Amino acid sequence: MKIARVFPRKTKATPDDDLVFFGYPRINSLLGVDEIHVSVAFTGDKAAGERLADVWYKTGIPVKIGGPAYKQPAGEFVPGLYMKKGYTITSRGCPNKCWFCNVHKAQKEFVELSIRDGWIIQDDNLLACSEAHIKAVFEMLKRQLQKPELRGLEAKLLKPWHIDLMLEVKPSQMFFAYDTPDDYEPLVEAGKLLQGAGYTLKKRKTFAYVLMGYPGDTFENAEKRCIDTLKAGFIPFAMLHMDESGFQDPTWGYFQRSWCRVAAIVASNKEFFK
């Protein structure tokens, strides 16, 4: 089946083939297309996605709208369809039910998928998978020509045997998370394991998403969490809280951006990168 995909916005992960669109139809580009899928990743883009769908319906080609913003189970991962080639997802869902996260609302059960080739692992919680699945993922990564990027790593699940696998594939980046207070001690312990294996801050390979801007949060508290993240051995990557309607507090924009730019973080915190 030939599927055209329409996106409300372009991100680093958006596919870039000839059947990807960001605006309104160009009919001569749709020859032989069987379906049009409007894919919406972010809740705040739902209105824009639905406007696009209304226009694309006029092509006469069947149109479907969906994506993470609609909290729908996604099923098996198809490389290159909704994410650029190189990205891969080997499991769906997360056994945790964090108050700020929509993953468990869309994917009720944590499931392991067929492993498709790619070097950017985009699972919600890779380390929650079985040992056999994780080892199979790393075997796949050994076949890739590019160094892998590992995302969706939960610090409290990190074990020494995971470190051994990482050392074999030499990831360019690894992303953990510091979202709630009880995440911090596991982050510290994970940092010790990684630093013991040579993954120091100076190498700039270990990152941690830091949630900020949620109700009751302050700039002072958020900055402390970012500094504590550096102390644990991770470069903070600030993530601005989004509520159920897709709203993000604009007063946090500048502050959040200042904690997700590596060069700026290094320049302002040189003592951690010596």
Short mmCIF file of C-alpha atoms in Angstrom, two decimals:
data_model
loop_
_atom_site.label_atom_id
_atom_site.label_comp_id
_atom_site.label_asym_id
_atom_site.label_seq_id
_atom_site.Cartn_x
_atom_site.Cartn_y
_atom_site.Cartn_z
CA MET A 1 0.00 0.00 0.00
CA LYS A 2 1.26 3.46 -0.95
CA ILE A 3 0.71 5.90 1.93
CA ALA A 4 1.22 9.67 1.92
CA ARG A 5 1.92 11.14 5.35
CA VAL A 6 1.00 14.65 6.47
CA PHE A 7 2.54 16.30 9.56
CA PRO A 8 1.56 19.57 11.29
CA ARG A 9 5.23 20.32 11.97
CA LYS A 10 8.68 19.06 11.06
CA THR A 11 11.00 17.61 13.70
CA LYS A 12 14.36 15.86 13.59
CA ALA A 13 12.52 12.53 13.49
CA THR A 14 10.11 13.36 10.66
CA PRO A 15 10.56 11.26 7.50
CA ASP A 16 11.86 13.07 4.42
CA ASP A 17 10.76 10.94 1.47
CA ASP A 18 8.66 12.18 -1.47
CA LEU A 19 5.34 11.20 0.13
CA VAL A 20 5.78 13.39 3.23
CA PHE A 21 3.89 16.70 3.38
CA PHE A 22 3.59 19.57 5.85
CA GLY A 23 0.93 21.68 4.20
CA TYR A 24 -1.80 21.37 1.62
CA PRO A 25 -2.07 18.85 -1.23
CA ARG A 26 -0.12 18.93 -4.45
CA ILE A 27 -2.30 16.64 -6.51
CA ASN A 28 0.41 15.73 -9.03
CA SER A 29 2.42 14.32 -6.10
CA LEU A 30 -0.31 11.84 -5.14
CA LEU A 31 -0.38 9.55 -8.16
CA GLY A 32 -0.94 5.98 -7.05
CA VAL A 33 -1.45 6.91 -3.38
CA ASP A 34 -3.91 4.58 -1.62
CA GLU A 35 -4.27 6.39 1.72
CA ILE A 36 -3.31 9.65 3.38
CA HIS A 37 -2.31 9.54 7.06
CA VAL A 38 -2.26 12.77 9.08
CA SER A 39 0.17 12.05 11.93
CA VAL A 40 0.03 14.23 15.06
CA ALA A 41 2.71 13.70 17.69
CA PHE A 42 1.95 16.57 20.09
CA THR A 43 -1.34 17.41 21.80
CA GLY A 44 -0.89 21.08 21.00
CA ASP A 45 -0.86 20.27 17.27
CA LYS A 46 -4.21 18.44 17.19
CA ALA A 47 -6.17 21.45 15.93
CA ALA A 48 -3.64 22.05 13.13
CA GLY A 49 -3.67 18.36 12.23
CA GLU A 50 -7.46 18.30 12.03
CA ARG A 51 -7.47 21.39 9.80
CA LEU A 52 -5.02 19.65 7.48
CA ALA A 53 -7.15 16.50 7.46
CA ASP A 54 -10.23 18.52 6.42
CA VAL A 55 -8.34 19.85 3.40
CA TRP A 56 -6.77 16.52 2.43
CA TYR A 57 -10.21 14.85 2.47
CA LYS A 58 -10.95 16.89 -0.65
CA THR A 59 -8.41 14.89 -2.65
CA GLY A 60 -10.87 11.99 -2.69
CA ILE A 61 -8.20 9.68 -1.28
CA PRO A 62 -9.09 8.02 2.06
CA VAL A 63 -7.68 10.03 4.97
CA LYS A 64 -6.88 8.78 8.48
CA ILE A 65 -5.75 10.94 11.38
CA GLY A 66 -3.94 9.66 14.44
CA GLY A 67 -0.63 9.55 16.27
CA PRO A 68 0.65 9.85 19.85
CA ALA A 69 -1.45 12.99 20.47
CA TYR A 70 -4.58 10.84 20.21
CA LYS A 71 -3.38 8.32 22.80
CA GLN A 72 -3.85 5.40 20.42
CA PRO A 73 -2.03 2.05 20.67
CA ALA A 74 0.51 2.08 17.86
CA GLY A 75 1.19 -1.60 17.14
CA GLU A 76 4.26 -2.85 15.30
CA PHE A 77 6.87 -0.30 14.26
CA VAL A 78 7.36 0.30 10.52
CA PRO A 79 10.75 1.94 9.79
CA GLY A 80 10.54 5.12 7.76
CA LEU A 81 6.74 5.42 7.88
CA TYR A 82 6.17 8.00 10.63
CA MET A 83 9.78 8.44 11.72
CA LYS A 84 12.89 9.00 9.63
CA LYS A 85 14.98 5.98 8.68
CA GLY A 86 17.48 5.33 11.42
CA TYR A 87 14.88 5.56 14.17
CA THR A 88 13.48 2.33 15.55
CA ILE A 89 11.09 1.33 18.33
CA THR A 90 11.47 -2.16 19.78
CA SER A 91 8.86 -2.00 22.57
CA ARG A 92 5.64 -0.10 23.27
CA GLY A 93 4.51 1.41 26.54
CA CYS A 94 5.99 1.64 30.01
CA PRO A 95 5.17 -0.29 33.20
CA ASN A 96 5.27 2.98 35.18
CA LYS A 97 2.19 5.20 35.42
CA CYS A 98 3.69 8.62 36.00
CA TRP A 99 1.15 11.41 36.54
CA PHE A 100 2.65 13.68 33.88
CA CYS A 101 3.05 11.05 31.14
CA ASN A 102 0.56 9.96 28.48
CA VAL A 103 2.40 6.79 27.47
CA HIS A 104 0.43 4.46 29.76
CA LYS A 105 -2.83 6.11 28.69
CA ALA A 106 -2.26 5.24 25.06
CA GLN A 107 -0.54 1.90 25.51
CA LYS A 108 -2.23 0.02 28.35
CA GLU A 109 0.10 -2.97 28.22
CA PHE A 110 3.88 -3.01 27.95
CA VAL A 111 4.80 -5.07 24.87
CA GLU A 112 7.98 -6.10 23.12
CA LEU A 113 7.95 -5.72 19.33
CA SER A 114 9.77 -7.32 16.44
CA ILE A 115 13.21 -5.70 16.27
CA ARG A 116 13.69 -3.57 13.16
CA ASP A 117 17.06 -2.19 12.11
CA GLY A 118 17.95 1.33 13.19
CA TRP A 119 20.48 3.10 15.34
CA ILE A 120 18.30 5.59 17.23
CA ILE A 121 16.36 3.63 19.86
CA GLN A 122 13.15 5.50 20.65
CA ASP A 123 11.48 3.10 23.10
CA ASP A 124 9.57 4.54 26.06
CA ASN A 125 11.41 2.26 28.49
CA LEU A 126 13.95 -0.04 26.83
CA LEU A 127 15.40 -1.38 30.09
CA ALA A 128 11.96 -2.63 31.18
CA CYS A 129 12.19 -5.26 28.42
CA SER A 130 13.26 -8.83 29.06
CA GLU A 131 16.97 -9.68 29.13
CA ALA A 132 16.61 -11.69 25.92
CA HIS A 133 14.95 -8.77 24.11
CA ILE A 134 17.52 -6.22 25.29
CA LYS A 135 20.40 -8.46 24.20
CA ALA A 136 18.74 -8.94 20.80
CA VAL A 137 18.41 -5.15 20.42
CA PHE A 138 22.13 -4.73 21.07
CA GLU A 139 22.95 -7.48 18.60
CA MET A 140 20.98 -5.50 16.01
CA LEU A 141 22.88 -2.34 16.95
CA LYS A 142 26.19 -4.10 16.26
CA ARG A 143 25.13 -4.38 12.60
CA GLN A 144 24.59 -0.65 12.18
CA LEU A 145 27.17 1.57 10.49
CA GLN A 146 26.34 4.52 12.78
CA LYS A 147 26.95 4.70 16.50
CA PRO A 148 23.65 4.21 18.34
CA GLU A 149 21.66 6.74 20.34
CA LEU A 150 19.83 5.16 23.27
CA ARG A 151 16.72 6.94 24.55
CA GLY A 152 14.09 5.92 27.04
CA LEU A 153 16.51 4.51 29.64
CA GLU A 154 15.24 4.25 33.23
CA ALA A 155 18.03 4.81 35.74
CA LYS A 156 16.68 2.50 38.44
CA LEU A 157 16.69 -0.43 35.98
CA LEU A 158 20.30 0.01 34.84
CA LYS A 159 22.47 -3.01 35.66
CA PRO A 160 26.18 -3.81 35.12
CA TRP A 161 25.34 -6.20 32.28
CA HIS A 162 23.62 -3.32 30.45
CA ILE A 163 26.86 -1.38 30.74
CA ASP A 164 28.74 -4.29 29.18
CA LEU A 165 26.37 -4.19 26.20
CA MET A 166 26.81 -0.44 25.86
CA LEU A 167 30.57 -0.76 25.84
CA GLU A 168 30.29 -3.19 22.92
CA VAL A 169 28.26 -0.82 20.69
CA LYS A 170 29.81 2.48 21.88
CA PRO A 171 26.68 4.69 21.86
CA SER A 172 27.10 8.34 20.89
CA GLN A 173 24.40 9.40 23.35
CA MET A 174 22.32 7.88 26.16
CA PHE A 175 19.23 9.54 27.61
CA PHE A 176 17.87 8.88 31.10
CA ALA A 177 15.32 10.97 33.04
CA TYR A 178 14.95 12.98 36.23
CA ASP A 179 11.24 13.77 36.37
CA THR A 180 10.25 13.30 40.03
CA PRO A 181 12.15 13.46 43.34
CA ASP A 182 12.32 9.67 43.64
CA ASP A 183 14.19 9.52 40.32
CA TYR A 184 17.24 11.23 41.76
CA GLU A 185 18.89 8.54 43.87
CA PRO A 186 18.61 5.96 41.05
CA LEU A 187 20.09 8.58 38.71
CA VAL A 188 23.05 9.00 41.06
CA GLU A 189 23.60 5.23 41.18
CA ALA A 190 23.32 4.97 37.39
CA GLY A 191 25.84 7.78 37.09
CA LYS A 192 28.30 5.84 39.25
CA LEU A 193 27.96 2.76 37.03
CA LEU A 194 28.44 4.79 33.86
CA GLN A 195 31.37 6.80 35.18
CA GLY A 196 33.00 3.57 36.32
CA ALA A 197 32.82 2.42 32.71
CA GLY A 198 34.44 5.63 31.46
CA TYR A 199 31.31 7.62 30.59
CA THR A 200 32.32 10.89 32.22
CA LEU A 201 30.64 14.24 31.63
CA LYS A 202 33.68 15.37 29.68
CA LYS A 203 32.76 12.86 26.94
CA ARG A 204 29.23 14.38 26.68
CA LYS A 205 27.47 11.10 26.05
CA THR A 206 25.18 10.83 29.11
CA PHE A 207 22.05 12.98 29.30
CA ALA A 208 18.97 13.15 31.50
CA TYR A 209 15.65 14.71 30.60
CA VAL A 210 14.62 17.07 33.41
CA LEU A 211 10.92 17.87 33.68
CA MET A 212 10.10 21.48 34.60
CA GLY A 213 7.34 24.06 34.48
CA TYR A 214 4.63 21.86 36.01
CA PRO A 215 2.12 23.31 38.53
CA GLY A 216 3.94 24.47 41.64
CA ASP A 217 7.42 24.35 40.08
CA THR A 218 9.76 27.35 40.35
CA PHE A 219 12.80 28.51 38.40
CA GLU A 220 14.91 28.13 41.55
CA ASN A 221 13.83 24.52 42.11
CA ALA A 222 14.20 23.62 38.43
CA GLU A 223 17.71 25.08 38.32
CA LYS A 224 18.66 23.07 41.40
CA ARG A 225 17.44 19.88 39.69
CA CYS A 226 19.56 20.69 36.65
CA ILE A 227 22.66 21.30 38.79
CA ASP A 228 21.97 18.09 40.71
CA THR A 229 21.73 16.29 37.37
CA LEU A 230 25.22 17.51 36.51
CA LYS A 231 26.45 16.36 39.93
CA ALA A 232 25.05 12.89 39.18
CA GLY A 233 27.09 12.74 35.96
CA PHE A 234 24.48 13.69 33.34
CA ILE A 235 23.95 16.70 31.10
CA PRO A 236 20.43 18.00 31.78
CA PHE A 237 18.03 18.26 28.85
CA ALA A 238 15.08 20.34 30.04
CA MET A 239 11.59 19.23 29.06
CA LEU A 240 8.74 21.70 29.55
CA HIS A 241 5.60 20.22 31.10
CA MET A 242 2.53 20.02 28.84
CA ASP A 243 -0.96 19.61 30.30
CA GLU A 244 -3.81 17.51 28.86
CA SER A 245 -4.89 20.36 26.57
CA GLY A 246 -1.40 20.80 25.13
CA PHE A 247 -0.71 24.02 27.05
CA GLN A 248 2.86 24.89 28.06
CA ASP A 249 3.49 27.90 30.28
CA PRO A 250 5.23 30.46 28.00
CA THR A 251 6.95 32.16 30.96
CA TRP A 252 9.18 29.07 31.18
CA GLY A 253 10.31 29.16 27.55
CA TYR A 254 13.60 31.05 27.87
CA PHE A 255 14.62 29.26 31.05
CA GLN A 256 13.85 25.84 29.58
CA ARG A 257 15.83 26.57 26.41
CA SER A 258 18.83 27.63 28.49
CA TRP A 259 18.95 24.10 29.94
CA CYS A 260 18.71 22.11 26.72
CA ARG A 261 21.59 23.62 24.76
CA VAL A 262 24.74 21.63 25.45
CA ALA A 263 27.21 24.36 24.52
CA ALA A 264 25.50 26.87 26.82
CA ILE A 265 25.30 24.36 29.68
CA VAL A 266 29.01 23.50 29.35
CA ALA A 267 30.01 27.17 29.14
CA SER A 268 28.04 28.03 32.30
CA ASN A 269 29.12 24.98 34.29
CA LYS A 270 32.74 24.36 33.29
CA GLU A 271 33.67 22.93 36.67
CA PHE A 272 31.67 19.77 35.88
CA PHE A 273 33.41 19.12 32.56
CA LYS A 274 37.07 19.24 33.58
#
